[in-house]
PDB file of C-alpha atoms in Angstrom:
ATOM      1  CA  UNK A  79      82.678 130.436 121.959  1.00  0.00           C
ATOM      2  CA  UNK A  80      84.836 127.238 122.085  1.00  0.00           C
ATOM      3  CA  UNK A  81      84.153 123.896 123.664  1.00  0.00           C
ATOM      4  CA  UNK A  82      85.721 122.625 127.032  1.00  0.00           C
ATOM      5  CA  UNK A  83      87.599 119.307 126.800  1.00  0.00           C
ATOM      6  CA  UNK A  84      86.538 117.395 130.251  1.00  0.00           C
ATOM      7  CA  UNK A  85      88.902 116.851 132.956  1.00  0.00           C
ATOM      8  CA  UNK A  86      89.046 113.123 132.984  1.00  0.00           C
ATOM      9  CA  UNK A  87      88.596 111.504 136.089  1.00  0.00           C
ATOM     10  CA  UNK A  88      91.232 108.830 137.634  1.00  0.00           C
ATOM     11  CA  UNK A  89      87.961 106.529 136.577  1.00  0.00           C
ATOM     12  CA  UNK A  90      87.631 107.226 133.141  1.00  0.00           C
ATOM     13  CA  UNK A  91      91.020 107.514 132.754  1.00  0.00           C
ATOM     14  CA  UNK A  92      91.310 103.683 133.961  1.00  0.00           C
ATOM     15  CA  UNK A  93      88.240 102.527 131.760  1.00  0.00           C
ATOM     16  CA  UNK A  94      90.298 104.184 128.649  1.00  0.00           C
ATOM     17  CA  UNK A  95      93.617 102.283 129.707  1.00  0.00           C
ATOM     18  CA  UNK A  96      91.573  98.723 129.120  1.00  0.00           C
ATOM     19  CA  UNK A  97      89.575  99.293 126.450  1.00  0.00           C
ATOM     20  CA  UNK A  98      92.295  97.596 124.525  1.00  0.00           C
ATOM     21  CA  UNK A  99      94.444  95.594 127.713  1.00  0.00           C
ATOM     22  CA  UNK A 100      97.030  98.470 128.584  1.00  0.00           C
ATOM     23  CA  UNK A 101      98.116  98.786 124.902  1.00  0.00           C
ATOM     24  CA  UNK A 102      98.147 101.765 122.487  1.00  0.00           C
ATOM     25  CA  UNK A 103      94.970 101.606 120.705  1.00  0.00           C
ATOM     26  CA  UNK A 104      96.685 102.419 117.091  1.00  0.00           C
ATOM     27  CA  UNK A 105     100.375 100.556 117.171  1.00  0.00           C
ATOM     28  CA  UNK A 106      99.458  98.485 119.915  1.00  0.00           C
ATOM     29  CA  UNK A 107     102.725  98.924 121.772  1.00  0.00           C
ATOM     30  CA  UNK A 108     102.331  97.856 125.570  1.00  0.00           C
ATOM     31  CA  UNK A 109     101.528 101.015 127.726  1.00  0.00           C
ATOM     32  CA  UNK A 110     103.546 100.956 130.999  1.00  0.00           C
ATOM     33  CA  UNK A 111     101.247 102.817 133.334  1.00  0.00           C
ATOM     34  CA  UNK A 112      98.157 104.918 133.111  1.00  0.00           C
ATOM     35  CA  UNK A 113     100.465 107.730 133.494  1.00  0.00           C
ATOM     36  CA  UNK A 114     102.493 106.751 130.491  1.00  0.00           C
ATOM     37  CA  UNK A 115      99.061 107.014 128.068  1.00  0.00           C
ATOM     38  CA  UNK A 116      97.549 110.135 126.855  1.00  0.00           C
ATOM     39  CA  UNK A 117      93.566 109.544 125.624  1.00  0.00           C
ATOM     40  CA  UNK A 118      92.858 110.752 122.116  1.00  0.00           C
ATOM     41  CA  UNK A 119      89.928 111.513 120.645  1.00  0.00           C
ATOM     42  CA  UNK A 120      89.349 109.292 118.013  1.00  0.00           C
ATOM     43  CA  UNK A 121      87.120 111.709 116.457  1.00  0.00           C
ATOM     44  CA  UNK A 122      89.042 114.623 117.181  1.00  0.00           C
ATOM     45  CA  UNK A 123      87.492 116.949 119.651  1.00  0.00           C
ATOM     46  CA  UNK A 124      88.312 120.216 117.482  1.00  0.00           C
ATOM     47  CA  UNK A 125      87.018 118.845 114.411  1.00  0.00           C
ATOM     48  CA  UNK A 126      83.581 117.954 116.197  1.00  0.00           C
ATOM     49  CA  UNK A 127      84.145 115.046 118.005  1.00  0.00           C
ATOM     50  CA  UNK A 128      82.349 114.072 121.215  1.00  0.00           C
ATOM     51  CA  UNK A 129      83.819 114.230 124.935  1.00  0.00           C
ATOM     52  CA  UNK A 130      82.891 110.823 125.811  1.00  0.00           C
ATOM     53  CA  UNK A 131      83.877 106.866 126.497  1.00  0.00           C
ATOM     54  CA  UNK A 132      82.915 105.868 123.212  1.00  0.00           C
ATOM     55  CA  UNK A 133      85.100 108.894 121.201  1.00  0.00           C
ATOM     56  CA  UNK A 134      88.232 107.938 123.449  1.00  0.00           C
ATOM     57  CA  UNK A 135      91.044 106.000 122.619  1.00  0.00           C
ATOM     58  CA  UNK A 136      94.132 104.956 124.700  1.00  0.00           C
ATOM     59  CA  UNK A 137      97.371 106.290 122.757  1.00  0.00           C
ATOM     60  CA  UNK A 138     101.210 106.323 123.142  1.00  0.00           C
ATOM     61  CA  UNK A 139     102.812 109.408 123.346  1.00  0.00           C
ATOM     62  CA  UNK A 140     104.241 108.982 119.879  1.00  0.00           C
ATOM     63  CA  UNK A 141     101.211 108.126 118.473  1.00  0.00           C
ATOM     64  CA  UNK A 142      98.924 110.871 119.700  1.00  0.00           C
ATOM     65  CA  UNK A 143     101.354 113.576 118.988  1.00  0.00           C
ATOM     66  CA  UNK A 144     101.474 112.372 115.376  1.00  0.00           C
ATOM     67  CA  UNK A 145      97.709 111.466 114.978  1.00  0.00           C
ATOM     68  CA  UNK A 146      97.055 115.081 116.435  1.00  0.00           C
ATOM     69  CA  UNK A 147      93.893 116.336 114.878  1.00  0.00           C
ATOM     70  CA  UNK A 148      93.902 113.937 111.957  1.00  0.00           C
ATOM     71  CA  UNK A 149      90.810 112.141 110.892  1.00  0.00           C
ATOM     72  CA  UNK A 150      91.985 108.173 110.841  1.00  0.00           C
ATOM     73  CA  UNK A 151      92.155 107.600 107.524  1.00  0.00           C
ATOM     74  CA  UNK A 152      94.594 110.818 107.278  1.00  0.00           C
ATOM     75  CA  UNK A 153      96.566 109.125 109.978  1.00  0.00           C
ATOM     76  CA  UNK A 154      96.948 106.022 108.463  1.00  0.00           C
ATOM     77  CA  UNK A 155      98.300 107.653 104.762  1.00  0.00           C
ATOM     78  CA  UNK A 156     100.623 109.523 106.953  1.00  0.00           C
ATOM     79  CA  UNK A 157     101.828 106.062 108.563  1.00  0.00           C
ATOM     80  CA  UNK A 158     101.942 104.122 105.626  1.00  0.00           C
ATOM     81  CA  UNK A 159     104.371 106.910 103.771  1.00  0.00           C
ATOM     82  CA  UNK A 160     106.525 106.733 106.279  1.00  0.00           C
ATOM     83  CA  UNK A 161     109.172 104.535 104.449  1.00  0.00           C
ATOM     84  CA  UNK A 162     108.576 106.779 101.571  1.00  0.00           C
ATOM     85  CA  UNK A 163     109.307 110.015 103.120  1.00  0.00           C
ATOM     86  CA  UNK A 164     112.348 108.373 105.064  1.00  0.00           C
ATOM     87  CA  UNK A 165     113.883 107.167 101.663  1.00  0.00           C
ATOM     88  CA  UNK A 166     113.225 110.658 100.394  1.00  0.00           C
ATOM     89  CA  UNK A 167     114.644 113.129 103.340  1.00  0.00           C
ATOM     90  CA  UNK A 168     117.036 110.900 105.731  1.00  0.00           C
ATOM     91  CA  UNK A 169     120.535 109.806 103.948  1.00  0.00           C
ATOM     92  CA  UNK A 170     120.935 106.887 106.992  1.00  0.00           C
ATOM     93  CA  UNK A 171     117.709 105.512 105.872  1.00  0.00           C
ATOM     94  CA  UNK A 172     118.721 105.881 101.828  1.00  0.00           C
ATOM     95  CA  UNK A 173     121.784 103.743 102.552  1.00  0.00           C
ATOM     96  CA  UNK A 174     120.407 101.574 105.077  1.00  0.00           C
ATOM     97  CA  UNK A 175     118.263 100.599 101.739  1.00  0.00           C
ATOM     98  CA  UNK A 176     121.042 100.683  99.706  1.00  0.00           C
ATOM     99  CA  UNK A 177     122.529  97.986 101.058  1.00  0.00           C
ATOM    100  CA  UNK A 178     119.352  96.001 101.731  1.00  0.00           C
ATOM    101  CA  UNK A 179     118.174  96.522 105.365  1.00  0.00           C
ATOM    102  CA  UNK A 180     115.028  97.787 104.358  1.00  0.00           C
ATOM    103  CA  UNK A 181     112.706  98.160 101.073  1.00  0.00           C
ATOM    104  CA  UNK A 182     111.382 101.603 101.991  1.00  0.00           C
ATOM    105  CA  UNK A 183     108.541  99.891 100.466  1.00  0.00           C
ATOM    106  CA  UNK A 184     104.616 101.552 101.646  1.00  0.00           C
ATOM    107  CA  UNK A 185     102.764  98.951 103.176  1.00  0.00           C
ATOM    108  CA  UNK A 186      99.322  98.877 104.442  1.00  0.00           C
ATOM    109  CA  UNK A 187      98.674  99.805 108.091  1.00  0.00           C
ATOM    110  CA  UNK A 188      95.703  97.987 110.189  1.00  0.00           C
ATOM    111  CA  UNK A 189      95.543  99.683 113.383  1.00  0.00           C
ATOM    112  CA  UNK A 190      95.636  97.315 116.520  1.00  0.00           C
ATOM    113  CA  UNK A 191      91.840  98.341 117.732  1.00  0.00           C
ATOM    114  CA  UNK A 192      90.959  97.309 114.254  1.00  0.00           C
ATOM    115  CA  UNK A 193      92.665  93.809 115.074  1.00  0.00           C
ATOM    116  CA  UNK A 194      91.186  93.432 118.046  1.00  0.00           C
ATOM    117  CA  UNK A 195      87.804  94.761 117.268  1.00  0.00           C
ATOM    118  CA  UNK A 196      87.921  92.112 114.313  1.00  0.00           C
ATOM    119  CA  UNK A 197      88.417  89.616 116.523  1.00  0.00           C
ATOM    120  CA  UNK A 198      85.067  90.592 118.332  1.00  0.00           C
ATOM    121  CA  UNK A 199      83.269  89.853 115.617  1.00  0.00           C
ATOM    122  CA  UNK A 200      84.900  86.742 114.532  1.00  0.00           C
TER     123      UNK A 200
END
């Protein structure tokens, strides 16, 4: 038998929007309304995680859809080749390097919660 996921109440739905001040927890991109965020599970819900305030995470649209089930430190290898796979697959992108407007260069990703959690414990 599978598990539920909890309808989320317009409550918990507001607590999620300011865990981190209205912004995507991951890119940190300023959400417009409450409407305009989905809540992930940070740990996600079909690998185990828990239906709860502590396991949820307010996301961007773009962000959630490409997290999707991934673990976090999945996600972020899948952020940080981005350039790489762009350089590979997109010609725009292969000359936009070409003639120097961008490295295509990895670099490494620290999530906005991760800034702003830091800053907690500064």
């Amino acid at each position: 038998m599978s598990r539920q996921r909890k309808n989320l109440s317009k409550e918990v739905r507001e607590k999620v929007f300011n865990k981190y001040g209205g912004r995507c927890a991951y890119c940190g991109c300023k959400l417009k309304s409450i409407k305009d965020m989905q809540v992930d599970h940070f740990i996600p819900f079909r690998n185990g995680g828990a239906d709860e305030m502590e396991n949820y995470m307010p996301a961007c649209r773009q962000c959630n859809f490409y997290k999707d089930t991934l673990p976090l430190e999945v996600f972020r290898e899948y952020i940080e080749t981005i350039p790489v796979k762009l350089s590979e697959r997109v010609l725009i992108f292969k000359l936009g390097i070409k003639y120097g407007f961008w490295s295509g260069e990895r670099k490494l990703v620290k999530f906005y919660f991760e800034e702003m959690d830091g800053r907690k414990n500064e």
